[in-house]
Coordinates of C-alpha atoms in Angstrom, one line a residue:
M1 CA 23.6 23.7 -31.1
K2 CA 21.0 21.0 -31.8
A3 CA 23.2 18.2 -30.2
P4 CA 23.2 19.7 -26.6
L5 CA 19.4 20.3 -26.9
I6 CA 18.8 16.7 -28.0
I7 CA 21.1 15.3 -25.3
T8 CA 19.4 17.4 -22.6
S9 CA 16.0 16.3 -23.9
L10 CA 17.0 12.7 -23.8
L11 CA 18.4 12.9 -20.3
L12 CA 15.3 14.7 -19.1
F13 CA 13.1 12.0 -20.6
V14 CA 15.2 9.2 -19.0
F15 CA 15.1 11.0 -15.6
V16 CA 11.4 11.5 -15.7
S17 CA 10.7 8.0 -16.9
C18 CA 12.6 6.3 -14.2
S19 CA 10.6 5.1 -11.2
R20 CA 11.3 3.1 -8.1
D21 CA 8.3 1.1 -9.1
D22 CA 7.5 0.0 -5.6
S23 CA 4.0 -0.8 -6.7
V24 CA 5.2 -3.7 -8.9
Q25 CA 7.4 -5.1 -6.2
V26 CA 4.6 -4.9 -3.6
A27 CA 2.2 -6.6 -6.0
N28 CA 4.7 -9.4 -6.5
R29 CA 5.3 -9.9 -2.8
I30 CA 2.0 -9.2 -1.1
N31 CA 0.3 -12.3 -2.4
E32 CA 3.0 -14.6 -0.9
G33 CA 1.7 -15.7 2.5
S34 CA -0.3 -14.1 5.2
W35 CA 0.1 -10.6 6.7
K36 CA -0.9 -8.8 9.8
I37 CA -1.1 -5.1 10.8
T38 CA 1.8 -4.3 13.1
Y39 CA 1.2 -0.5 13.2
Y40 CA -1.8 1.7 12.4
Y41 CA -1.7 5.4 13.3
D42 CA -4.9 7.3 12.5
K43 CA -4.4 11.1 12.4
D44 CA -3.7 11.6 16.1
H45 CA -3.5 8.3 17.8
D46 CA -2.3 4.7 17.6
E47 CA -5.1 2.2 16.7
T48 CA -2.9 -0.9 16.2
A49 CA -4.5 -2.9 19.0
D50 CA -7.8 -2.8 17.1
Y51 CA -6.3 -5.0 14.3
S52 CA -4.3 -7.4 16.5
G53 CA -6.5 -10.5 15.8
L54 CA -6.7 -10.0 12.0
T55 CA -4.8 -12.0 9.3
F56 CA -4.8 -10.7 5.7
D57 CA -4.4 -12.9 2.6
F58 CA -3.9 -11.0 -0.6
N59 CA -4.8 -13.1 -3.7
D60 CA -3.5 -12.9 -7.3
D61 CA -7.0 -12.0 -8.6
G62 CA -7.1 -8.7 -6.6
S63 CA -9.2 -10.0 -3.7
V64 CA -8.1 -9.8 -0.1
T65 CA -9.5 -11.7 2.8
A66 CA -9.3 -10.4 6.4
T67 CA -9.9 -13.1 9.0
N68 CA -10.1 -13.2 12.7
S69 CA -11.1 -16.0 15.1
S70 CA -14.9 -15.7 14.3
S71 CA -15.3 -13.9 10.9
S72 CA -14.0 -13.5 7.5
Y73 CA -14.3 -10.3 5.4
Q74 CA -13.7 -9.8 1.6
G75 CA -12.2 -6.8 0.0
T76 CA -10.1 -5.8 -3.0
W77 CA -6.5 -4.6 -3.5
S78 CA -4.4 -3.3 -6.4
T79 CA -1.3 -1.4 -6.9
G80 CA -0.5 1.5 -9.2
N81 CA 1.0 5.0 -9.6
D82 CA -1.0 8.2 -8.9
D83 CA 0.2 11.7 -8.4
S84 CA 3.8 10.5 -9.0
S85 CA 3.6 8.1 -6.0
D86 CA 3.5 4.3 -6.0
K87 CA 0.4 3.2 -4.2
L88 CA -1.5 0.3 -2.7
Y89 CA -5.2 0.6 -3.1
L90 CA -7.2 -1.3 -0.4
T91 CA -11.0 -1.5 -0.2
F92 CA -13.4 -3.2 2.2
G93 CA -17.1 -2.7 2.3
N94 CA -17.5 -3.8 5.9
P95 CA -17.1 -3.8 8.9
D96 CA -16.3 -0.2 9.9
L97 CA -12.9 -1.3 11.3
L98 CA -11.7 -2.5 7.8
M99 CA -13.4 0.4 6.0
E100 CA -11.2 2.7 8.1
I101 CA -8.1 1.3 6.3
S102 CA -9.7 1.4 2.9
D103 CA -7.7 4.0 1.1
D104 CA -5.1 4.7 -1.6
W105 CA -1.9 4.2 0.4
I106 CA 1.4 5.7 -0.6
I107 CA 4.1 3.0 -0.4
L108 CA 6.9 4.4 1.8
D109 CA 9.0 1.3 2.1
Q110 CA 8.7 -2.4 1.4
S111 CA 10.6 -5.6 1.7
S112 CA 9.7 -9.3 1.4
S113 CA 8.4 -9.2 5.0
K114 CA 7.2 -5.7 5.6
I115 CA 5.2 -3.0 3.8
E116 CA 5.0 0.6 5.2
L117 CA 2.3 2.8 3.9
K118 CA 1.1 6.4 4.4
D119 CA -2.0 8.4 3.6
D120 CA -2.2 12.2 3.8
S121 CA -5.5 14.0 3.9
D122 CA -6.8 17.4 5.0
S123 CA -7.7 15.8 8.4
G124 CA -4.3 14.4 9.1
T125 CA -1.8 11.6 8.4
E126 CA -2.4 7.9 8.6
L127 CA 0.4 5.3 8.8
L128 CA -0.1 1.6 8.2
T129 CA 2.4 -1.2 8.4
F130 CA 1.8 -4.8 7.3
E131 CA 4.3 -7.6 8.3
K132 CA 4.4 -11.1 6.9
I133 CA 3.4 -13.8 9.4

């Protein structure tokens, strides 16, 4: 009687402990090269064009630089797991355009050249896609 209980407990532990661990993969990939926003949907409309001139460089030390033809803005980034979701945390203090994408983004999908993110809130859903330049 104890053996099936032990086996069931072990299987449950292994199942619960397994994770896709997209946050680790994103952390290993995002600091390789420059990125641009190729899609940003904010609650009820597409705002991708607002970000068309920006290039993002994610550094090993957790800093991120967003640059356009005339300015450069500093922020921070990290990855982790919260509420059973792998996440990319992105924070900018200014300007408003970059503060708008400051959030704890759920990692939907990722590859060496593309990262797709989502944020759900009471006011709606936001979708953000970075692609490597």
